[in-house]
Amino acid sequence: MLEKIRKKNIKWTIIKVVICAAIIAGVLIFTKMAPVKMLMGPEKININNFDLEKYEGKYVEVDIAYVWECFLEQETYTQYKGGGRSPGRTTALYYISEVNRDTYGQYIALLADGKQRMSQFDDILDATYVADANGYTPKSTSFKGTFLKLTGEEYTQYKSYMNKYEVPVDWYADYIFKVDNIGKCDEATVYITSAAIVIAFLFAIYSLYSGLSNRYTKQLRKYATENGITFEQICTDLDRAYTTGSTWLLPKFTVYVVGNRVKIVKNEDFVWAYYKEQRTNNKGIVTVTRMVMLGNKNKKLIPITVGSEEEAGSVLQFYADSQPQMVLGYNEELKRMYKKNYEQFIMLPYQTVARDEDNYGENNYSENNYSENVPENNNSQENGFSEEGFTEENSFAEENNSAEEEESDYNSFEKNNFTL
């Protein structure tokens, strides 16, 4: 039995590790190795004498002294359902900067994203004009970021600005320096994807440790110690246990699997058992979970997941044959009695009533209320089972996770708008 579980654990461990490796590889490909570049740190270069094409896409650190003009701003606003919009707020500014002043000199675009960076570059712009008017070199400030080719709306607006002021083509390059970017990713994205890589890596390590160690038998060993028996005795008992699916049944205890762990419970601690089917609907995808619910003396319900209704029936039949203290089946009266009148509830299995009794009354209980051979047309839930097996009264509760949003005057979403 344990060897079977061990092999299953190894199989699932391999699957988990492969999934984690795929996540890590996918993140690195999507970000073009940005987390690795961040880890290695930027390469320091001289902005006044370097090859733009050579350093395109690389994470670098440069000293910027010249900022000549702000030519474009990025505005964010909320679009309302009725057609209106909120007042816009500026979230990023595009400037004209300068590179390779030691050789031929070229203008390029520069992106400052966020309130702090925009304020910083506004100060550099002011300092540039003051220094130029007085004939000295402005003080430079160090920034990290990436040189990228201009594309899309950014390229269109940049070219429009240069043409408007009739700047010769050889005086500017179609590049932009994106401050704080690592490759094409902004700093926030890199931190999030780096966290995803770390989590995936740690989960893979944990999965390997859990899957290849004996942690899955921890509860069995604890049970053996607390009950004055050896772990080997439990293993021997399990080899002769009644098995259905991933549940092993013996008169003294029940063993079942949750994830990659083996759980064990003492049968004498439980006074109630019934079948429960739970349906969840997530955006049209219906998932059915089948369980045998065990109610203990502390009024706590413990679910044992089963693969089918037939499997649940086998478990309940075993309890019917071996656990005289258990009430089998479900209805609202039993639920109320279990919660509010426990002393009366635990006496139900020892009371005698006619076999053809239709309902659970406050003082009524029949050991034959659980049966797999229910009359074909009997749809009554009153005896704690349906024609398909033990179930909760009034059919199964369907949990719908697809929440419907309330109607409102508007639905809002964020948009970016470039303005000159």
XYZ file of C-alpha atoms in Angstrom:
420
model
C 0.000 0.000 0.000
C 2.695 2.484 1.020
C 4.807 1.520 -1.989
C 1.860 2.363 -4.216
C 1.527 5.783 -2.577
C 5.298 6.360 -2.795
C 5.295 5.709 -6.543
C 2.319 8.007 -6.959
C 4.140 10.711 -4.985
C 7.242 10.385 -7.150
C 5.112 10.669 -10.282
C 3.404 13.827 -9.038
C 6.724 15.242 -7.840
C 8.171 14.888 -11.338
C 5.095 16.588 -12.816
C 5.349 19.483 -10.327
C 9.070 19.971 -10.997
C 8.495 19.960 -14.760
C 5.699 22.538 -14.397
C 7.933 24.749 -12.237
C 10.759 24.462 -14.781
C 8.339 25.405 -17.569
C 7.156 28.462 -15.593
C 10.739 29.609 -15.006
C 11.687 29.095 -18.656
C 8.518 30.849 -19.848
C 9.137 33.883 -17.628
C 12.754 34.174 -18.813
C 11.728 33.925 -22.464
C 8.857 36.401 -22.038
C 11.094 38.975 -20.307
C 14.127 38.238 -22.510
C 16.175 37.286 -19.443
C 15.344 40.524 -17.604
C 15.498 38.938 -14.100
C 18.946 37.532 -14.919
C 20.083 40.924 -16.228
C 18.853 42.575 -13.034
C 20.696 40.002 -10.940
C 23.938 40.572 -12.868
C 23.536 44.349 -12.671
C 23.853 47.048 -15.349
C 26.909 47.662 -17.507
C 28.401 51.131 -17.007
C 28.929 52.984 -20.333
C 29.954 56.480 -21.449
C 26.857 58.064 -22.971
C 29.032 60.547 -24.871
C 30.959 57.873 -26.777
C 29.318 54.498 -27.468
C 27.625 52.459 -30.219
C 23.828 52.650 -29.911
C 23.210 49.543 -32.012
C 25.661 47.491 -29.957
C 23.926 48.340 -26.676
C 20.328 48.090 -27.894
C 18.269 46.058 -25.406
C 21.059 45.808 -22.835
C 20.720 46.841 -19.221
C 23.129 49.768 -18.742
C 24.024 52.612 -16.404
C 24.723 56.059 -17.891
C 25.394 59.595 -16.678
C 22.834 61.983 -18.200
C 23.541 65.709 -18.229
C 21.521 67.075 -21.179
C 17.728 67.130 -21.432
C 16.505 69.640 -24.026
C 12.779 69.384 -24.338
C 9.644 67.539 -23.242
C 7.838 66.596 -26.446
C 5.166 64.106 -25.334
C 3.228 63.130 -22.244
C 1.385 59.933 -21.403
C -1.977 60.524 -19.811
C -4.106 57.998 -17.940
C -7.849 58.426 -17.463
C -10.968 56.394 -16.709
C -13.481 55.789 -19.506
C -17.088 55.593 -18.336
C -19.791 53.378 -19.805
C -21.962 56.357 -20.739
C -19.217 57.811 -22.920
C -17.690 60.306 -20.527
C -14.278 60.144 -18.917
C -12.516 61.243 -15.782
C -9.935 64.053 -15.742
C -6.642 62.755 -17.060
C -3.459 62.547 -15.050
C 0.044 62.535 -16.485
C 1.898 59.324 -15.639
C 4.972 59.591 -17.900
C 6.894 62.216 -19.890
C 9.019 61.912 -23.030
C 12.058 64.148 -23.364
C 14.720 64.918 -25.973
C 18.167 64.000 -24.683
C 21.596 63.821 -26.315
C 24.257 61.107 -26.778
C 27.758 60.830 -28.289
C 28.660 64.491 -27.722
C 32.366 63.557 -27.882
C 31.984 62.514 -31.551
C 29.131 63.597 -33.804
C 26.313 64.098 -31.287
C 22.768 62.789 -31.715
C 19.412 63.492 -30.175
C 17.398 60.581 -28.815
C 14.133 60.203 -26.914
C 14.063 59.554 -23.178
C 11.187 58.169 -21.102
C 10.664 59.140 -17.466
C 7.864 57.060 -15.912
C 6.322 58.032 -12.584
C 5.976 61.216 -10.579
C 9.442 61.081 -9.028
C 11.264 60.503 -12.329
C 9.244 63.205 -14.128
C 10.153 65.753 -11.448
C 13.794 64.706 -11.586
C 14.073 65.169 -15.344
C 12.216 68.488 -15.241
C 15.006 69.697 -12.928
C 17.676 68.349 -15.311
C 15.940 70.120 -18.221
C 16.023 73.440 -16.333
C 19.679 72.909 -15.399
C 20.532 72.152 -19.037
C 19.213 75.529 -20.277
C 20.901 77.430 -17.456
C 24.248 75.753 -18.170
C 23.905 76.284 -21.927
C 23.110 79.993 -21.453
C 26.154 80.455 -19.211
C 28.560 78.347 -21.251
C 29.332 75.492 -18.886
C 28.607 71.759 -18.780
C 25.629 70.810 -16.584
C 26.085 68.337 -13.774
C 25.298 64.750 -14.786
C 23.131 62.271 -12.893
C 23.476 58.499 -13.057
C 20.502 56.406 -14.254
C 19.916 52.762 -15.045
C 17.825 51.679 -18.012
C 17.792 50.340 -21.554
C 18.244 51.791 -25.054
C 15.515 50.523 -27.394
C 14.394 51.186 -30.973
C 11.390 53.486 -31.147
C 8.195 51.808 -32.412
C 4.478 52.461 -32.658
C 2.973 55.643 -31.236
C 6.237 56.646 -29.594
C 8.061 56.586 -32.951
C 5.236 58.461 -34.709
C 5.164 61.279 -32.159
C 8.990 61.505 -32.038
C 9.282 61.791 -35.835
C 6.443 64.332 -35.941
C 8.240 66.519 -33.407
C 11.569 66.372 -35.293
C 9.870 67.169 -38.614
C 7.923 70.014 -37.052
C 11.153 71.776 -36.060
C 12.967 70.661 -39.235
C 15.706 68.807 -37.411
C 18.033 67.143 -39.968
C 17.702 63.356 -40.065
C 21.385 62.779 -39.288
C 21.063 64.863 -36.114
C 18.887 62.333 -34.309
C 18.604 58.559 -33.881
C 15.381 56.547 -33.705
C 16.178 55.306 -30.199
C 14.750 55.856 -26.753
C 16.388 55.456 -23.371
C 13.783 54.034 -20.985
C 14.830 54.884 -17.473
C 14.545 51.984 -14.974
C 13.653 49.521 -17.737
C 15.470 46.207 -17.967
C 15.123 45.259 -21.600
C 11.521 45.844 -22.635
C 10.214 45.332 -19.104
C 9.694 48.067 -16.575
C 11.163 47.659 -13.128
C 7.874 46.616 -11.484
C 7.317 43.838 -14.038
C 10.853 42.553 -13.499
C 10.348 42.399 -9.733
C 7.046 40.532 -10.130
C 8.468 38.027 -12.629
C 11.570 37.563 -10.472
C 9.310 36.767 -7.513
C 7.445 34.234 -9.690
C 10.761 32.557 -10.570
C 11.835 32.403 -6.916
C 8.464 30.964 -5.838
C 8.513 28.363 -8.630
C 12.090 27.388 -7.754
C 11.372 27.065 -4.021
C 8.196 25.099 -4.729
C 10.173 22.714 -6.952
C 12.731 22.195 -4.169
C 9.982 21.651 -1.613
C 8.213 19.199 -3.931
C 11.405 17.218 -4.386
C 11.975 17.110 -0.639
C 8.379 16.122 0.121
C 8.079 13.625 -2.703
C 11.357 11.805 -2.164
C 11.326 11.758 1.649
C 9.098 9.806 4.035
C 7.090 12.856 5.075
C 3.964 11.350 3.573
C 3.990 8.719 6.357
C 4.363 11.275 9.162
C 0.796 10.903 10.449
C 0.978 7.106 10.363
C 4.139 7.148 12.477
C 2.585 9.641 14.894
C -0.537 7.472 15.192
C 1.608 4.395 15.902
C 3.498 6.193 18.687
C 0.346 7.585 20.312
C -1.400 4.197 20.277
C 1.508 2.065 21.499
C 2.032 0.104 18.296
C 4.797 0.034 15.711
C 4.741 1.609 12.303
C 5.440 -1.823 10.834
C 2.243 -3.147 12.485
C 0.202 -0.473 10.734
C 1.833 -1.375 7.411
C 0.989 -5.046 7.970
C -2.624 -4.183 8.832
C -2.946 -2.021 5.728
C -1.882 -4.922 3.522
C -5.011 -6.794 4.599
C -7.315 -3.749 4.738
C -10.457 -3.400 2.670
C -9.423 -1.009 -0.111
C -11.551 1.166 -2.328
C -9.908 3.870 -4.439
C -7.453 5.736 -2.213
C -9.125 4.697 1.036
C -8.045 1.803 3.262
C -10.578 0.562 5.814
C -10.016 -1.514 8.945
C -12.291 -1.947 11.961
C -10.011 0.208 14.139
C -8.963 2.938 11.741
C -9.404 4.511 8.305
C -6.497 5.597 6.116
C -6.924 7.974 3.177
C -4.788 10.190 0.959
C -4.886 14.007 0.800
C -2.542 15.395 -1.845
C 0.717 13.575 -1.225
C 0.081 12.900 2.458
C -1.398 9.832 4.121
C -4.008 10.596 6.787
C -5.227 8.176 9.476
C -8.229 8.495 11.795
C -9.520 6.254 14.569
C -12.970 4.932 13.667
C -14.249 4.944 17.258
C -13.926 8.750 17.291
C -16.671 9.136 14.677
C -20.420 8.968 15.190
C -21.783 10.072 11.806
C -21.042 9.255 8.163
C -22.795 10.311 4.978
C -22.177 10.938 1.285
C -21.874 14.479 -0.012
C -21.570 15.722 -3.560
C -20.437 19.289 -4.150
C -20.705 21.030 -7.500
C -18.877 24.232 -8.359
C -19.534 26.260 -11.485
C -16.656 28.483 -12.543
C -17.530 30.378 -15.725
C -19.538 27.476 -17.101
C -17.050 24.776 -16.104
C -18.757 22.439 -13.629
C -16.569 20.522 -11.205
C -17.994 17.730 -9.065
C -16.329 16.726 -5.793
C -17.550 13.538 -4.124
C -16.894 12.978 -0.442
C -17.708 10.770 2.503
C -18.187 13.097 5.452
C -17.221 11.799 8.891
C -18.574 13.585 11.957
C -16.550 13.126 15.143
C -17.379 13.475 18.812
C -16.237 17.099 18.781
C -18.896 17.949 16.170
C -16.279 18.427 13.488
C -16.825 17.103 9.971
C -13.877 15.573 8.134
C -14.156 14.998 4.358
C -12.676 11.953 2.653
C -12.592 12.521 -1.100
C -13.728 9.540 -3.173
C -13.599 8.903 -6.882
C -17.204 7.899 -7.444
C -20.569 7.398 -5.824
C -19.996 3.633 -5.896
C -16.754 4.088 -3.985
C -18.578 6.165 -1.381
C -21.190 3.422 -1.104
C -18.462 0.844 -0.417
C -16.996 2.999 2.360
C -20.392 3.556 3.990
C -21.274 -0.122 3.712
C -18.029 -1.016 5.498
C -18.953 1.361 8.321
C -22.463 -0.092 8.445
C -20.979 -3.563 8.951
C -18.208 -2.650 11.410
C -19.080 0.574 13.266
C -22.259 0.163 15.335
C -21.819 3.602 16.930
C -22.164 5.446 13.600
C -25.305 7.098 12.310
C -25.377 6.649 8.526
C -27.132 8.983 6.122
C -28.116 12.639 5.972
C -31.086 14.876 6.380
C -31.744 18.243 8.019
C -33.173 16.649 11.173
C -29.972 14.650 11.670
C -27.892 17.755 11.073
C -29.904 19.717 13.636
C -29.714 16.916 16.170
C -25.944 16.501 15.684
C -25.390 20.208 16.343
C -28.044 20.940 18.972
C -28.961 17.636 20.659
C -25.805 15.553 20.516
C -26.711 13.198 23.379
C -29.881 12.139 21.611
C -28.010 11.851 18.297
C -25.467 9.311 19.576
C -28.286 7.129 20.915
C -29.913 6.740 17.481
C -27.953 3.622 16.406
C -29.114 1.766 19.500
C -32.816 2.399 19.113
C -35.144 -0.104 17.466
C -37.773 0.940 14.931
C -39.727 -0.733 12.189
C -37.764 -1.299 8.973
C -40.436 0.333 6.854
C -40.316 3.616 8.802
C -40.400 6.470 6.248
C -38.878 9.336 8.177
C -36.188 10.073 10.686
C -38.071 11.362 13.696
C -36.487 12.791 16.778
C -36.554 9.342 18.365
C -36.401 7.241 15.219
C -33.406 5.525 13.679
C -33.056 2.375 11.615
C -29.770 0.663 10.812
C -31.218 -0.155 7.413
C -31.565 3.511 6.424
C -28.306 3.076 4.543
C -28.600 0.692 1.645
C -27.209 0.521 -1.877
C -30.345 -1.340 -3.049
C -32.853 1.482 -2.999
C -36.191 1.053 -4.866
C -35.774 2.420 -8.396
C -38.552 5.020 -8.203
C -37.867 6.147 -4.654
C -36.683 9.742 -4.952
C -37.365 10.531 -1.301
C -34.507 12.150 0.597
C -36.163 11.613 3.961
C -34.257 8.438 4.786
C -30.898 10.077 4.246
C -30.239 8.719 0.753
C -31.429 9.099 -2.827
C -31.728 6.385 -5.456
C -28.160 7.225 -6.367
C -26.770 6.782 -2.834
C -26.346 8.859 0.283
C -26.747 12.548 -0.389
C -27.794 15.769 1.224
C -31.489 16.600 1.296
C -33.005 18.536 -1.643
C -30.305 17.344 -4.022
C -26.794 18.705 -4.131
C -25.990 22.308 -3.422
C -24.433 23.926 -6.402
C -21.822 26.538 -5.643
C -21.495 29.063 -8.392
C -18.180 30.874 -8.314
C -18.986 33.019 -11.311
C -20.251 36.112 -9.537
C -22.531 38.470 -11.470
C -21.505 42.071 -11.164
C -24.181 44.565 -10.209
C -25.310 47.070 -12.799
C -23.794 50.493 -12.314
C -23.858 53.815 -14.115
C -20.529 53.055 -15.653
C -17.898 50.383 -16.017
C -14.439 51.866 -15.779
C -11.093 50.828 -17.105
C -7.704 52.431 -17.557
C -6.550 53.919 -20.880
C -3.321 55.558 -21.900
C -3.411 58.627 -24.101
C -0.416 60.286 -25.693
C -0.594 64.045 -26.075
C 1.823 66.610 -27.350
